[in-house]
Amino acid sequence: MGAAVGKAAPAKARLDIAENTIFQRNRGIWDAAAACTNERLLDAVDEILDLAEAQPFPAASAAAARLDSALRAAMSLMMDEFMCLRVWNASSHDLRLAVDRLAVGASANALWQHTFPSTGDRSSSASTVGRASAGSPSSAPGDLVGFLDGEFLDELQLLCPASLLVLHEIAHRVIRAGYTKELVQKFTNSPCDVLDRFLSIFQGECSRRTTVDLIKRWSLATHLVGKALVVMQRQLYTHNSPGAFDALKDEYFLAITKNRILNLLKFADDFTSITSHEKLIYILGMYQALSEAAPGLLLMFTGPHKELVAERSEEILAKLAMSIRSMVASLIAKVRDGVSNTKNIVGVGVHPLTKYAVLCIERLAPHRDTLDLILASGGDDVASLSDLASRVVGSLEEKPVLPCDDDATAAATGSRHHLFHANNANFVLQSCKPLLGDEWPAARESVVERHVAGYAEACWAPVVACLEPAGRKPAAKVVAKFSAAFDRAYESQARCEVRDPALRDALRRAVSDKVVTAYGVYLKTHPKLEKKLRYTAGELGERLSELFEGEAAEHNK
């Protein structure tokens, strides 16, 4: 602008032109992509700054007041330019595509399980705590897995390099004018397209989404924001273009990070009052996402800001932990009430409540370390996932099992009781053994062994007792009575089913050890009975080897 009025021109004339250029502008200096499109306007700002430093007008004059007003307008323009500048690049095709796909329910579900895995895909109508989400770890879109793991972000240029040069230009003029405080205040509300795009995964249209969906999206967003901040910080501080903005980088990055992190924490805080066991796995995922992200997030802050974020994070983690402990108590009560409301247990197979309890444990097992930490700090009886497993599966153990008919003997009732509990305890043991370490399975094995022995005693001890008659009864009659008792016991057990091969063998072995062994000893002491026997000891063993096949045994006859 010096062609018309140079530095040697009267100060008032220079002010007139610069002031008019600033107040009559119809566009800014830089566009969003950091390309300078209005050098004349930038020259006008510099002219105002030169005049403000020179102070050519008397302090109380109208011209001095005009210069002060023009300086404020020039700085307001710099603030506007800063707010309109695209510092962070979220327009990358790959980034937009990835985030858009994460916003779709199926991809969000699959990737949530990739990040916070559960096991299997069995479902239960009892509760969503054990219900598999849509998708499974193996169904997570492969091109998005790397994105979630942070590898994708490392390859992206999140910082717009040209914008840093403009930030230096703006900071230089703002600092020169003494308006640094005002610019720093603008940092708080400055845009950050990268973080805002990640936050959009769970923000917006919240009223149209389920609680579970929102929790999943929040957990994914928290996971991604933590990784993105590391990449953003590295790119901002390692970019080789020194300038005036370097002195403000710390405050700038702190500002764009702080409010967004606090918004993340506020969103999580809204879910800390949930106590229904149906949401346990998801609240546990939320706790895990925050606890894993928090250390990295705190590295972004210093001083009182770090203290504030640390305090809020710890407060929300504590509230989530309290909510999780309440959910665990609710889960135990759910199973216990289910047992109480189950008036009659007739069959000997694995009960639906046992399957439900195991399904819960399976879903929680991938989060065992986190859950154990939460439960151990609660001071309750349930201090670990192993304790929880014992409580929920132990509720059925003392539940009596009713006989199949009103005329059943005490032996039949007792045998069904032990067979039912052996089946259920073994199902729990085999399902949870890989999940709960060594001590817990050892304790459950003793429960299975006790019921196997109890079954053999309740059902087959009366049969063996026939070999020990009172008085001097003829051996032939003793064997006949034994055979009849054996047939009755066998028929009562023929349709009982034990699906686990190892348990089936253990039961058969226990019965054989009791019945066949005693029968063999008796026959050895009465060798003359050989031609009058209905069963040899070997034939008894063969018949017992057919037990516990259920309906299949009937079809094979």
PDB file of C-alpha atoms in Angstrom, residues 33 139 168 248 250 447 495 542:
ATOM      1  CA  ALA A  33      -6.162 -23.731   3.603  1.00  0.00           C
ATOM      2  CA  SER A 139     -15.527 -60.046  12.000  1.00  0.00           C
ATOM      3  CA  HIS A 168       3.490 -17.659  13.224  1.00  0.00           C
ATOM      4  CA  LEU A 248       2.252 -20.283  22.471  1.00  0.00           C
ATOM      5  CA  ASP A 250       1.935 -25.319  24.887  1.00  0.00           C
ATOM      6  CA  VAL A 447     -17.396 -80.579  44.112  1.00  0.00           C
ATOM      7  CA  ARG A 495     -32.445 -92.523  30.205  1.00  0.00           C
ATOM      8  CA  GLU A 542     -20.945-104.058  29.984  1.00  0.00           C
TER       9      GLU A 542
END
